[in-house]
Short mmCIF file of C-alpha atoms in Angstrom, two decimals:
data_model
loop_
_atom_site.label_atom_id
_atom_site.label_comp_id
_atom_site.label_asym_id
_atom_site.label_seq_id
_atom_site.Cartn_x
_atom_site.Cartn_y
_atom_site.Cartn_z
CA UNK Y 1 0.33 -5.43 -26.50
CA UNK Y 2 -2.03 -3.21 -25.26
CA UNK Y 3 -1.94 0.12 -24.06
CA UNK Y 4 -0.92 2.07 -20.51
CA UNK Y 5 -2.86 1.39 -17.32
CA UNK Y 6 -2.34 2.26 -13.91
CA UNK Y 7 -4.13 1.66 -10.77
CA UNK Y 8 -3.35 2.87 -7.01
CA UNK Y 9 -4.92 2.14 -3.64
CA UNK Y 10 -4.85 3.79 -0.29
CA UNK Y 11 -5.53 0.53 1.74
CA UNK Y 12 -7.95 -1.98 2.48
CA UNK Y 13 -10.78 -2.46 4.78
CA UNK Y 14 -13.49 0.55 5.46
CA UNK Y 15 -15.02 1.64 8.15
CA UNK Y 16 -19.54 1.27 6.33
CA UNK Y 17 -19.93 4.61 8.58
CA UNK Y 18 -16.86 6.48 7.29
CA UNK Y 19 -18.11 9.72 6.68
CA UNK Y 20 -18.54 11.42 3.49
CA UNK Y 21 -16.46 14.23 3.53
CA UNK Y 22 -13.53 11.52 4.25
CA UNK Y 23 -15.01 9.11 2.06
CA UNK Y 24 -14.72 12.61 -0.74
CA UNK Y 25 -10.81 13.66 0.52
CA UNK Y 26 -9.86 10.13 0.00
CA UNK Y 27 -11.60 10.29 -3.52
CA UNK Y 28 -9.71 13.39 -4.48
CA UNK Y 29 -6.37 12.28 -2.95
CA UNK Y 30 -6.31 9.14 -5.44
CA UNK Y 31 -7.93 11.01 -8.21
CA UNK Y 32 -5.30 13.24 -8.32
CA UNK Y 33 -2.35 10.80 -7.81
CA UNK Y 34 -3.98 9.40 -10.85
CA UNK Y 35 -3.60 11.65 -12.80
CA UNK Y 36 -0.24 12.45 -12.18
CA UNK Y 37 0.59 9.20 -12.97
CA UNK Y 38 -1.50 9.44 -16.03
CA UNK Y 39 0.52 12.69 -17.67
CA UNK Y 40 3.51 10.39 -17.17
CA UNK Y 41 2.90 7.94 -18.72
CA UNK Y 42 1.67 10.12 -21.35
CA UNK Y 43 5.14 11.96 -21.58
CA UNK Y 44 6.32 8.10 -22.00
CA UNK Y 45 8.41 7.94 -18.39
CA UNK Y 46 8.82 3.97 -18.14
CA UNK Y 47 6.77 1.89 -15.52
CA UNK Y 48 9.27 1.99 -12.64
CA UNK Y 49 9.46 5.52 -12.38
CA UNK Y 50 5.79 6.59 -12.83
CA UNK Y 51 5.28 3.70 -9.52
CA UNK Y 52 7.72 5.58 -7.46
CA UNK Y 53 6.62 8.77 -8.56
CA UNK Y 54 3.03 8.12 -7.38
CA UNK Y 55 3.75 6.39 -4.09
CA UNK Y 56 6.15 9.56 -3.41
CA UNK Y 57 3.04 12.03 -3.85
CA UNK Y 58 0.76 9.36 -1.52
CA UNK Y 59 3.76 9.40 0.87
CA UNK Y 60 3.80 13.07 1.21
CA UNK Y 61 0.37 13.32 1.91
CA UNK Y 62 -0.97 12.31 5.28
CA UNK Y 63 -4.55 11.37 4.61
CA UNK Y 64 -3.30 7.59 4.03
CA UNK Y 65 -1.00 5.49 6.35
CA UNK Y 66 2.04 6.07 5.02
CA UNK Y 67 4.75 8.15 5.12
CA UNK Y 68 3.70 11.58 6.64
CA UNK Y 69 0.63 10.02 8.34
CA UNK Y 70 2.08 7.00 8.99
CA UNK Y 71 0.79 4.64 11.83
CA UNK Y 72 2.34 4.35 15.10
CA UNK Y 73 4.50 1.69 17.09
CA UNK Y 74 3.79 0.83 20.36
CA UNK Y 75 6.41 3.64 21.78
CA UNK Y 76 4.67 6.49 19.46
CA UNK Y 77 7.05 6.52 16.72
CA UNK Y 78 6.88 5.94 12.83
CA UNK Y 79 8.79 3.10 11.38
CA UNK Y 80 8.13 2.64 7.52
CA UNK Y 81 8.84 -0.13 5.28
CA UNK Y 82 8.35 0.26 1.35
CA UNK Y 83 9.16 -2.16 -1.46
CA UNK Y 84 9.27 -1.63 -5.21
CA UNK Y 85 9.91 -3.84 -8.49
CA UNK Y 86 10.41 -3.77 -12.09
CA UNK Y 87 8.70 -6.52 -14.17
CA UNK Y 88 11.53 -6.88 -16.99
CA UNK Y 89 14.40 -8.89 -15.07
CA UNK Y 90 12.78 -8.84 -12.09
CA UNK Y 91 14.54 -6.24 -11.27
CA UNK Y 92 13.77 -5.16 -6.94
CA UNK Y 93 14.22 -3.30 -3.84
CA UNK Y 94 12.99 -2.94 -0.22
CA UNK Y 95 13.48 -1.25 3.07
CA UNK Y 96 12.11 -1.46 6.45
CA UNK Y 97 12.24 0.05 9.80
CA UNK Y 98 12.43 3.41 8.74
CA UNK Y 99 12.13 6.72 11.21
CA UNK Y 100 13.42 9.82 9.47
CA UNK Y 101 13.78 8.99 5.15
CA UNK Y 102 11.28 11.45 4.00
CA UNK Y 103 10.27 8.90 1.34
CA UNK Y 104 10.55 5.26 1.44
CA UNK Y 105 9.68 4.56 -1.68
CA UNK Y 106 12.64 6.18 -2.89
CA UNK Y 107 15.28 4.93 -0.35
CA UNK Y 108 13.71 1.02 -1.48
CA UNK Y 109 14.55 2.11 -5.40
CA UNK Y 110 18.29 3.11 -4.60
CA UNK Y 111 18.65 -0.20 -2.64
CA UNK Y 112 17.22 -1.35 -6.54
CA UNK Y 113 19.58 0.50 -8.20
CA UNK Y 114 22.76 1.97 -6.37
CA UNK Y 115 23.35 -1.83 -3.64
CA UNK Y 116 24.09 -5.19 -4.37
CA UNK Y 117 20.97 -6.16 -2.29
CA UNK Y 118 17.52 -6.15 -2.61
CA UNK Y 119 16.52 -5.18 0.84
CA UNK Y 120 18.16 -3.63 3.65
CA UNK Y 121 16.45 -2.17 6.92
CA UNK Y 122 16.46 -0.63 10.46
CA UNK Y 123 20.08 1.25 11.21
CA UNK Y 124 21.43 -0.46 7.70
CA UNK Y 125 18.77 1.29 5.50
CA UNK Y 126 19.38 4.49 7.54
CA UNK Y 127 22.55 4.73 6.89
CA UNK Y 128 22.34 3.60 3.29
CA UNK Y 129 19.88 6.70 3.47
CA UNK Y 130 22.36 9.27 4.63
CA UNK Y 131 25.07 7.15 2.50
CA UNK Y 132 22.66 8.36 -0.71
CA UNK Y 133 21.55 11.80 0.48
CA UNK Y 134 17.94 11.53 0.80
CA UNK Y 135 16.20 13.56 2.21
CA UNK Y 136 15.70 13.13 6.16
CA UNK Y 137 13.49 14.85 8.29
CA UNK Y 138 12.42 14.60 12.26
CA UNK Y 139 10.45 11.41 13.34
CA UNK Y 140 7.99 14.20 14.28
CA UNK Y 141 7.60 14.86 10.48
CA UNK Y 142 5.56 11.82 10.18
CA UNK Y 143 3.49 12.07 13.21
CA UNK Y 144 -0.08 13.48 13.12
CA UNK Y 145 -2.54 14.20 16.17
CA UNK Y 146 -5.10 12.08 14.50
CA UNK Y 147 -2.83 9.15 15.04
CA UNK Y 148 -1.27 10.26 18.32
CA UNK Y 149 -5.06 9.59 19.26
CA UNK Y 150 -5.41 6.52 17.94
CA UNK Y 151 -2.48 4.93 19.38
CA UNK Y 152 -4.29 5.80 22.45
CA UNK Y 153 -7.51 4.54 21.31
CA UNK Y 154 -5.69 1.21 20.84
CA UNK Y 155 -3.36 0.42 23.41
CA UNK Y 156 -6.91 1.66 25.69
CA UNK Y 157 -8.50 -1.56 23.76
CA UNK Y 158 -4.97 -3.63 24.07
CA UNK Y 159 -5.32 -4.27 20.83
CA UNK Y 160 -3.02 -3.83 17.60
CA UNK Y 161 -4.98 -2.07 14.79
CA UNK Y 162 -4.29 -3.12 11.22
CA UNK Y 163 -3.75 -0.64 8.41
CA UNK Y 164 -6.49 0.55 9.50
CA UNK Y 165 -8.06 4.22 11.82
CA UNK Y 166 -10.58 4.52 14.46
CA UNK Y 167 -13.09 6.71 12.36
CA UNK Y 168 -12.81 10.40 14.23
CA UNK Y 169 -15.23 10.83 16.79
CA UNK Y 170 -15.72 7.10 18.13
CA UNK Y 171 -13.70 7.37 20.65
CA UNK Y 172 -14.86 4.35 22.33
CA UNK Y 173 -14.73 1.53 21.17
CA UNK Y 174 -18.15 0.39 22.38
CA UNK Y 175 -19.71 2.32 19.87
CA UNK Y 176 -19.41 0.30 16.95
CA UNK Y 177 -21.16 -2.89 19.13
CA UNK Y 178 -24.24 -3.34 16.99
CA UNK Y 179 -22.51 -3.64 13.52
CA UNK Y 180 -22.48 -7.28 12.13
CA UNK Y 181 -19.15 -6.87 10.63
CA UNK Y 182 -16.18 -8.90 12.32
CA UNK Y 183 -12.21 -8.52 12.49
CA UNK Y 184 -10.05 -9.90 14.13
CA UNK Y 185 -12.49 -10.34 16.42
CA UNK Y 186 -13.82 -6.61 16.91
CA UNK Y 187 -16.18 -4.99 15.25
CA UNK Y 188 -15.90 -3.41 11.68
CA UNK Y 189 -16.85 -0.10 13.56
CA UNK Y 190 -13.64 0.07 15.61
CA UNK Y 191 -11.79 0.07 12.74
CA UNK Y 192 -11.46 3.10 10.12
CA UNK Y 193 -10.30 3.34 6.61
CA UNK Y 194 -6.53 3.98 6.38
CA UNK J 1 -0.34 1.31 3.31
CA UNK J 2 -0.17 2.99 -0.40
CA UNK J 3 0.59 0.94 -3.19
CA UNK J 4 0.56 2.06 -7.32
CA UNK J 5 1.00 -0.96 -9.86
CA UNK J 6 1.77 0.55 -13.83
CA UNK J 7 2.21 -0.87 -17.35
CA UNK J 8 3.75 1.59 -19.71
CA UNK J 9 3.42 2.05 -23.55
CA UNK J 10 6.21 -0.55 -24.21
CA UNK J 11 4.90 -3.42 -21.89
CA UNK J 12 6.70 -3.29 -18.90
CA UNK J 13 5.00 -4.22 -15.41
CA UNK J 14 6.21 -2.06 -12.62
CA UNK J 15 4.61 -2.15 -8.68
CA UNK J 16 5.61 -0.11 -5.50
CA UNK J 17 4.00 -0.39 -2.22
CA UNK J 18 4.73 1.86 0.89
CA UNK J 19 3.32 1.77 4.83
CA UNK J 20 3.51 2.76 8.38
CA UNK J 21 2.19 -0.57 8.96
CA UNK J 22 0.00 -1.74 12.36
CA UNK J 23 -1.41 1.15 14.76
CA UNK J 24 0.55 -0.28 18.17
CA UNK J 25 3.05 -2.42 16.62
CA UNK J 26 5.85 -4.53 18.33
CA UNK J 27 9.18 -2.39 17.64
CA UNK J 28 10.57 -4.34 14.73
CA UNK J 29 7.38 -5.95 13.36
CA UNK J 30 7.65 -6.45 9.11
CA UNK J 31 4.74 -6.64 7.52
CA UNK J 32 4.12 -7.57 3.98
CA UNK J 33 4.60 -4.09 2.00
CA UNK J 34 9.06 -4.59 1.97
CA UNK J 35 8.68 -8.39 1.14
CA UNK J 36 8.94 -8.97 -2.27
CA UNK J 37 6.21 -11.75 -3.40
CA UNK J 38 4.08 -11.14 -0.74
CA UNK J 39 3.11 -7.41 -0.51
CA UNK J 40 4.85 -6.09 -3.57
CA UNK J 41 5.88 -8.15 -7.11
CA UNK J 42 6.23 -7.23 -10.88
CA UNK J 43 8.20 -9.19 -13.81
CA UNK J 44 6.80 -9.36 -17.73
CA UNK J 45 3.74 -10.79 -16.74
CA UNK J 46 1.99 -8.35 -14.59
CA UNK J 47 2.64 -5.58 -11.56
CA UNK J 48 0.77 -6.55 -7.92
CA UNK J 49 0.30 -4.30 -5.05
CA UNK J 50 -1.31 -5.82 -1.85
CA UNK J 51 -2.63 -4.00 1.45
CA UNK J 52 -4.16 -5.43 4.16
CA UNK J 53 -3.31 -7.91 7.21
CA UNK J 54 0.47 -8.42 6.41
CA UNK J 55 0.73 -11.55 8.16
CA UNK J 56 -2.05 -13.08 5.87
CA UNK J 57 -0.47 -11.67 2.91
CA UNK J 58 2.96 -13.45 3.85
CA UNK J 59 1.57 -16.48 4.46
CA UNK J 60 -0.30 -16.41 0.99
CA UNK J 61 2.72 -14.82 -0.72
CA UNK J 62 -0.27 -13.06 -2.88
CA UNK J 63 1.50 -10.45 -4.88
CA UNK J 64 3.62 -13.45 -6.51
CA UNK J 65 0.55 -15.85 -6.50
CA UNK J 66 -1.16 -13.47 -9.17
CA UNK J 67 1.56 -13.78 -11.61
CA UNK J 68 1.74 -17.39 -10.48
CA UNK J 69 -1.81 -18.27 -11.81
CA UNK J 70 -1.67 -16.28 -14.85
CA UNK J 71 1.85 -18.60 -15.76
CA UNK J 72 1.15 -21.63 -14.64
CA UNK J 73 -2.95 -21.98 -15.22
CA UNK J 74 -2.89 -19.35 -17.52
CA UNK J 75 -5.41 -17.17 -16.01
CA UNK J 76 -6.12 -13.75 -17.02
CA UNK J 77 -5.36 -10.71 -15.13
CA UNK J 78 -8.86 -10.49 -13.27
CA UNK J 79 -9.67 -13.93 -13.11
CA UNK J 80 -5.80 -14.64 -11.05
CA UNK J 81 -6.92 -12.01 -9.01
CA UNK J 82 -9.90 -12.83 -8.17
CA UNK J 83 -8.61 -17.05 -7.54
CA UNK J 84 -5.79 -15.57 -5.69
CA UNK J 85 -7.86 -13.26 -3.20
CA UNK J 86 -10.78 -16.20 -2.65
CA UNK J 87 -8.15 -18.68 -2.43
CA UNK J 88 -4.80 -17.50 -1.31
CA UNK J 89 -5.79 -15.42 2.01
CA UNK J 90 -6.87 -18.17 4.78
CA UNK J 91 -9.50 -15.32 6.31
CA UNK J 92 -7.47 -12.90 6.30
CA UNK J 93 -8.47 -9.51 4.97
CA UNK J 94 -6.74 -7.96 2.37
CA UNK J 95 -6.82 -6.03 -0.92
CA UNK J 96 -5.15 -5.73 -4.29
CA UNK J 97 -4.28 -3.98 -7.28
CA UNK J 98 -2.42 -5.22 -10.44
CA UNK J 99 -2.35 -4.48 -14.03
CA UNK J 100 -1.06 -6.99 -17.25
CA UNK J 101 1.70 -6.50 -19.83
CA UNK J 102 -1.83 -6.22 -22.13
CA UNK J 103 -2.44 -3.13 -20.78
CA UNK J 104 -5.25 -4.90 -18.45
CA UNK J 105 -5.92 -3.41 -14.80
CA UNK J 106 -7.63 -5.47 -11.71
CA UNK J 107 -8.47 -4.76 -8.16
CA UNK J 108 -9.65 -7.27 -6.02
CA UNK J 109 -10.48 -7.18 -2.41
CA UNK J 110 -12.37 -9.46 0.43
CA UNK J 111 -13.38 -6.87 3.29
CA UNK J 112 -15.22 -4.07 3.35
CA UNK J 113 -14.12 -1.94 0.71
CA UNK J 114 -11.05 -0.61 -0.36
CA UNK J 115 -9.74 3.29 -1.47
CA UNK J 116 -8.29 2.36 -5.09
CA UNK J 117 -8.14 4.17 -8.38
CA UNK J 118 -7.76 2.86 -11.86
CA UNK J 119 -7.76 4.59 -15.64
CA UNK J 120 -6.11 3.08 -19.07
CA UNK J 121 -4.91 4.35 -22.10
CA UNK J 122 -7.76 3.84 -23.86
CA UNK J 123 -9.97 6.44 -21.43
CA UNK J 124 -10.98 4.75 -18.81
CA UNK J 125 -10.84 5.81 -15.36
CA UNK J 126 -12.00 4.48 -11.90
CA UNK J 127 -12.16 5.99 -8.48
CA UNK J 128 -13.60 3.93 -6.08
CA UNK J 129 -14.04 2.76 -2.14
CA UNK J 130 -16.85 0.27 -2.37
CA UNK J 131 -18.03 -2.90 -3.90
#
């Protein structure tokens, strides 16, 4: 058996011409959601908590899409879906169609730990939510003017942008036309790093 | 979407993966990041995170497909991960993250880049975006 590891991600799928003070804030964001996951493990909390415990600090922050920061349906509000799992026994729970639990990943462990099931969602995880006492906040909570914009930016293009932001500044998406890079069909540069 | 994937001191393979999902969404779209096996998926092998196009990732079921490889063809971590994301994905673009109960740690990903971090007890540590 070897030691601890950990890894963590903020999404696939980067815009070449993100710039570098983003590229820097997204650097910092992960570095230091390593390391809280780092001290721990290093004060021996077991696997399933140091997960939750990390995605709860990503949540929270809104650089990445999720939680606070979260992208946006097509009527301008935040639904959030979150999963989580713990290798021995196989052990799992998930939630979707969230609007106001502060932290998914923490509503999808009590559907782990406190329900029968493994995944409940929409009005049923809500009011498992208020059922547990979690914290619940305004849909507005979530919402940031970045992606207020960008929900603009794409329904403008009629198009449904994976986990994935119009770099600031391109507001058209014309601009990207000369990169090589294809997805789904547009180019790379219309799409931005979560 | 966020994901973290963790081995602890004792062996055990934990993975959590969280989203907003797709910029413009139908009301009531799921991606992969709540379905267990396909976005999210730990047991005493290894702990998988996924991020990407959701719909690719379903179809794939990729977060069980790394665990899949390293039981069945006996793979190790990097190499499953690796097979799984050149393999499993049909074009779509996605990413991943997983770690072994042997204290390994992967990342694997077939667009252009992907925000990730990575360290191990032994003193490594990783921050990356790019190739």
């Amino acid at each position: 058996m070897g030691g601890w590891a950990i890894a963590v991600h903020g999404g696939a799928g980067v815009d070449p011409n993100l710039p570098l003070e983003r590229q820097e804030q997204a650097k910092q964001l992960l570095t230091r959601c390593l390391n809280l996951g780092i001290s721990a493990l290093r004060s021996d909390l077991p696997a399933i908590d140091v997960v939750e415990l990390v995605v709860k600090e990503l949540e929270t922050d809104p650089f990445f899409n999720s939680g606070r920061g979260s992208a946006l349906n097509e009527n301008g509000r935040v639904e959030m879906e979150a999963s989580i799992m713990d290798g021995p026994k196989r052990r799992c729970g998930a939630v979707s169609g969230l609007s106001t639990v502060k932290n998914p990943i923490s509503l999808a462990r009590l559907v782990m730990d406190k329900s029968p099931h493994s995944y409940l969602a929409f009005s049923g995880a809500e009011s498992f939510a208020r059922q547990q006492g979690v914290e619940l906040v305004d849909n507005d909570y979530f919402i940031t003017e970045e992606n207020v914009g960008m929900l603009k930016l794409a329904k403008e293009a009629n198009t449904i942008l994976f986990d994935y932001r119009i770099p600031l500044g391109m507001e058209t998406c014309a601009a990207g036309v000369d990169s090589p890079i294809q997805m789904n069909g547009l180019p790379i540069s219309v799409y931005a790093p979560e | 979407t966020v994901g973290c994937v963790v081995v602890d001191s004792q062996g055990r393979c934990a993975a959590a993966t969280s989203t907003g999902g797709l910029m413009n969404k139908m009301t009531g779209r799921i991606g992969d990041s709540p379905l267990i096996g396909a976005g999210t998926y730990a047991c005493d092998l290894c702990g998988v995170s996924c991020t990407g196009e959701g719909e690719a990732i379903i179809r794939g079921t990729l977060a069980r497909e790394v665990a899949a490889v390293m039981e069945y063809k006996g793979l190790g971590l990097q190499d499953a991960v690796d097979f799984v994301i050149k393999n499993r994905l049909d074009e779509g673009k996605a990413g991943l993250i997983a770690v072994s109960n042997k204290g390994e740690v992967a990342c694997g990903f077939n667009c252009c880049g992907m925000f990730r971090g990575s360290a191990t007890e032994d003193g490594f540590m990783e921050v990356g975006i790019w190739d």
